[in-house]
Amino acid sequence: MSVASVQPVAAQPVSQIAAVQPLGQIAPAPRGYSSVETGGTSQTGQITGTLLVGGFESHVLFDSGASNCFITPERAEKSGIRSSAGESAGMVKVAGGGFLSTLGRARGVEIEIAGQSMPADLVISPVELYDVILGMDWLSHYRVHLDCYRGRVVFERDAGRLVYQGVRPTSGSIVISAIQAEQLLERGCEAYLATISMSESGAGVVMGDIEVVQDFEDVFQSLKGLPPSRSDPFTIELEPGTAPISKTPYRMAPAELAELKKQIEDLLSKGFIRPSVSPWGAPVLFVKKKDGSFRLCIDYRGLNRVTVKNRYPLPRIDELLDQLRGATWFSKIDLASGYHQIPIDEADVRKTAFRTRYGHFEFVVMPFGLTNAPAAFMRLMNDVFREYLDVFVIIFIDDILVYSRSQEEHATHLRLVLEKLREQKLFAKLSKCSFWQREMGFLGHIVSAEGVSVDPAKIEAIRDWPRPSSATEIRSFLGLAGYYRRFVKGFATMAQPMTKLTGKDVPFVWSAECEESFSQLKEMLTTTPVLALPEPGKPYMVYTDASGIGLGCVLMQEGRVIAYASRQWQGSERNRPTHDLELGAVIFALKIWRSYLLGETVQVFTDHKSLQHIFTQPMMNARQTRWVEFLADYQVSINYHPGKANLVADALSRRRYDSAVERDVESLVGEISTLRLCAISQEPLGLEAVDQADLLSRIRVAQQSDQSLLDATRVTGSEYEVSANGTILVRGRVCVPKDVELRHQILGEAHASKFSIHPGATKMYHDLKRYYHWVGMKRDVADWVAKCNTCALVKAEHQVPGGLLQSLPIPEWKWDRITMDFVVGLPVSRTFDAIWVIVDRLTKSAHFLAIKKTDGAAVLARKFVREIVRLHGVPASIVSDRDPRFTSEFWRAFQAEMGTKVHLSTAYHPQTDGQSERTIQTLEDLLRMCVLDWGGHWADHLSLVEFAYNNSFQASIGMAPFEALYGRPCRTPLCWTQVGERSMYGATYVQETTEKVRVVRLNMKEAQDRQKSYADRRRRELEFQVGDRVYLKMAMLRGPNRSIAENKLSPRFMGPFPVVERVGPLAYRLELPEIMKAFHKVFHVSMLRKCLHPTEELVARIPEDLQPDLTVPAVPVRILERREKVLRNKRIPLLRILWDCSGSTEETWEPEAKMKLKFRKWFDKQVEE
């Protein structure tokens, strides 16, 4: 047996139009010749597509047999495309010898392909099947190659090739065997059953076939002029003190302006609008309809806000339905453009004015979008049919229901109603009317000879809720049901079988008890007392929610449910922004429950906060404008309701749909027609075909040894099932038994194969669960990824740094504990090119000593005694970085002789000496400002910079360093008199100095506590034990190499290495291999990552050319290209360099001068070559 897919067959186009010369040169009757035979039925080789032509989607044929480009008059009109000036009409000869008339040529029409604009000159002519044909003049201009085999359009451009994948119709059928079809379905492939029906265009309701109605053809004509004067025209009453509101017109595209002009002319010709001089003025915009045409919308939000609301009563639905008892025949009449059939009171016409590019106009008939329009229409209909109301006519807004007990009565009643419409010159739309029905939907109910019943649509969202297939779906359903548990007696007992399945590590087995619980809860949710009848006059509450799957809404009154509703998003709806999805859910609810909500007070609750401001939102897109116009019919307020509180609507919007895929038919046919199907071994997750077959066999054998799986398959209603080949499946996925070796093989292939390349835990889990199932899979996947050695070496950390802030102890006395660092890279000044920064940790006072970068430890020792020890005595300890001069034996011996302890900062963690780092920043800023303001050498300003720094307020100690050091503020030229002369002797001086130190230490403690509190918010506590194996973070080209090239492909970590000792609260000593003996072995905790790999003998991975500063240098290979960067006053030569870094390559642009300076020999060699 074979299964054949049926392909749609389109008619042969009357294209292949080949004009020998351009149309404009041989008008009115150019000759043309066909480039292909006509009469064939195959379309093989043709390429079509949907493109934006003039801003509108059009069906396009790429035709190398036509010498010109063509567009149909219908598409040109809808797109606002007009013939260019000077282009006359003519004729074009087509294949077969026939002629087509032309209406001129439109030049420079925008055609968008893959975001690129490619204008074309389009001949306006009635070609068939396609909206636009792109011929050889356009194809040759843009250097197009048609790849008919692959259905592609290739553009050869200077900037590179541009490929557009078109739709290439196929011929013949694709046949697959029944076995292949079964296998594809078991793998979860989508399948579509296509049925083809033929219908003649224009077929519809024929008035001559309808009894009675056939005598009233004039009642069903389209509106052609102004309605007659009525006794009660539409009025607009404003709130007292309201001033006219006028807004600037919205900006429109050229095509929209052309459509605006056309529609204004149409409204003027009908008499619906007239020119205006009113001070009022609302802006207008267009909304695109489904058929591609435009609907004119007027933004009356400003007018609606100041309009007094008309509280005209609407009838009670239950009273209306009571009138239908005993009726057996029904007809429903819908008026055509009902609002336009009501005139506006002359005094209020000016308030409807709207502003456009083509003038100022006002409506003389009631327009759409005014807040009191439904009430006014209801009042008119009640006045017209007052004598028939509740006798054989029911009216609700614009719905007219005629009901009768017998066929004879119905003929009489229907004639009376149509005569009344004729008398009042009210017109109906035949296509929206229903006549002579025995059953009909009306106001949310089904009316028939058997009586009135609830419309199933009110409860189908709950009634058709699919059976949960996972613990997550059970939680969603129970969350909805639990919202109404106060109405359901014994809710907890009823829901217990399903609740058990939501426990941790509980196998999902859907039993008969679960099915009974599920059915009982659905029954309770769709019957009283949960489901109630509405009571008119009382406020309604509508809860809405939208998700990526669909929308859900609930209509409630006084805490009881009136109706549920939900639906899935279709087609392009899923691509709308969140704001539009949430507003669309509100509009959906108001439309389906219109009969309940119109004329009533409605509170809408949504979890999308910005919807509260939709009525005052300054700018809206076309879709939002159309919906806001719809909202004007309702007395509605939109309120914010957090998602967690909106359980019911949220659950409805996220429920699983059995029909998981809804596809647009046209796009689906186009997609299928482009497929080229062939036999290919595509196994899940990259397993080799032989290994896959062997694995499945092993799984099948292991399943027979797992008694719990075998028992699960025997439970009625269980999700466990046995396939035709004996494999146990769960919802179509292979159930893997408790076999560690099997699971490890699957996990290994899913994570480390060439087809997966080490995905993260979330991605790997979602990839795996499409094919396999076992309890605890997510936990196993996370554990497997965490233990992967390659991932640990390569992947970046996406969490806050490890190690809480550890502040240094506060010194007991001044200049007792100090820090020091160097400022290098300065220009030479008075023979100096560096600064030695020495800071007291208690008072924050500092000395800035000018030195030479080449000064050794002996020179620094002499300067230290002369400038520091001479003034402040010998310090108890020094904190510094790992500069070679501070790590030298001379410096250590020198300090040891003086009794000073030397503390070096942790390797590759300069934050240890953060005080010196921060002081250097301030020093550099002060030097820049001195040089900028006064010029000269920086060494000349250094003493003044030191004075300014020591006399500046320090927040951490609450005073200036000078005051902390000497016990009083410093005298400066700005405050000679403020300080004055003071005499302090003996005990007084000692007491004040001691008090200053106490205050300083107290302030420093508060500052440290505050800094730690802030810092620890962005850090995490991280500890290791002796014996743990850890990875060491590489410095990723920190230092001079960073300005040359960054090797993005180098590992981020290396190792692992054992922890041999904990050094302080935040540092650890590692056991490094012999090749790293030059490296310092103590590292800060933020440089480490724990190794979770179970193999103890795991060999540490270390880059071959690793430097002592944990960098891997990049080596230039060759110069690939040269260019110049042109600035205002100079040109900078640039080189494109190919770099090599530990076997990986990278290309970067670098300044030629920098390369020549850093790699002189290599550069000279490159120049020679």
Tab-separated table of N, CA and C in Angstrom, residues 543-546 550-553 580-590:
chain	number	residue	atom	x	y	z
A	543	TYR	N	-12.371	39.006	33.428
A	543	TYR	CA	-10.958	38.732	33.680
A	543	TYR	C	-10.353	38.160	32.399
A	544	THR	N	-9.287	38.773	31.914
A	544	THR	CA	-8.664	38.334	30.659
A	544	THR	C	-7.176	38.109	30.874
A	545	ASP	N	-6.620	37.248	30.030
A	545	ASP	CA	-5.180	37.012	30.048
A	545	ASP	C	-4.774	36.472	28.687
A	546	ALA	N	-3.575	36.832	28.255
A	546	ALA	CA	-3.028	36.329	26.996
A	546	ALA	C	-1.662	35.732	27.265
A	550	GLY	N	-2.378	31.250	23.620
A	550	GLY	CA	-3.695	31.761	23.253
A	550	GLY	C	-4.184	32.746	24.291
A	551	LEU	N	-5.512	32.932	24.342
A	551	LEU	CA	-6.109	33.863	25.286
A	551	LEU	C	-7.191	33.146	26.084
A	552	GLY	N	-7.478	33.677	27.252
A	552	GLY	CA	-8.540	33.142	28.097
A	552	GLY	C	-9.272	34.283	28.773
A	553	CYS	N	-10.574	34.101	29.014
A	553	CYS	CA	-11.344	35.136	29.684
A	553	CYS	C	-12.515	34.499	30.427
A	580	ASP	N	-0.514	44.287	22.320
A	580	ASP	CA	-1.625	44.002	21.414
A	580	ASP	C	-2.291	42.667	21.739
A	581	LEU	N	-1.494	41.670	22.183
A	581	LEU	CA	-2.084	40.388	22.566
A	581	LEU	C	-3.029	40.559	23.751
A	582	GLU	N	-2.601	41.312	24.751
A	582	GLU	CA	-3.433	41.510	25.940
A	582	GLU	C	-4.678	42.330	25.596
A	583	LEU	N	-4.526	43.374	24.776
A	583	LEU	CA	-5.694	44.163	24.371
A	583	LEU	C	-6.620	43.324	23.492
A	584	GLY	N	-6.052	42.450	22.657
A	584	GLY	CA	-6.867	41.566	21.835
A	584	GLY	C	-7.724	40.634	22.670
A	585	ALA	N	-7.206	40.177	23.819
A	585	ALA	CA	-8.001	39.332	24.712
A	585	ALA	C	-9.193	40.100	25.263
A	586	VAL	N	-9.001	41.377	25.586
A	586	VAL	CA	-10.113	42.206	26.078
A	586	VAL	C	-11.176	42.368	24.994
A	587	ILE	N	-10.740	42.662	23.773
A	587	ILE	CA	-11.682	42.852	22.668
A	587	ILE	C	-12.447	41.566	22.384
A	588	PHE	N	-11.762	40.435	22.415
A	588	PHE	CA	-12.413	39.141	22.196
A	588	PHE	C	-13.525	38.908	23.210
A	589	ALA	N	-13.250	39.196	24.480
A	589	ALA	CA	-14.253	38.995	25.528
A	589	ALA	C	-15.461	39.895	25.320
A	590	LEU	N	-15.231	41.169	24.991
A	590	LEU	CA	-16.348	42.099	24.810
A	590	LEU	C	-17.190	41.728	23.590
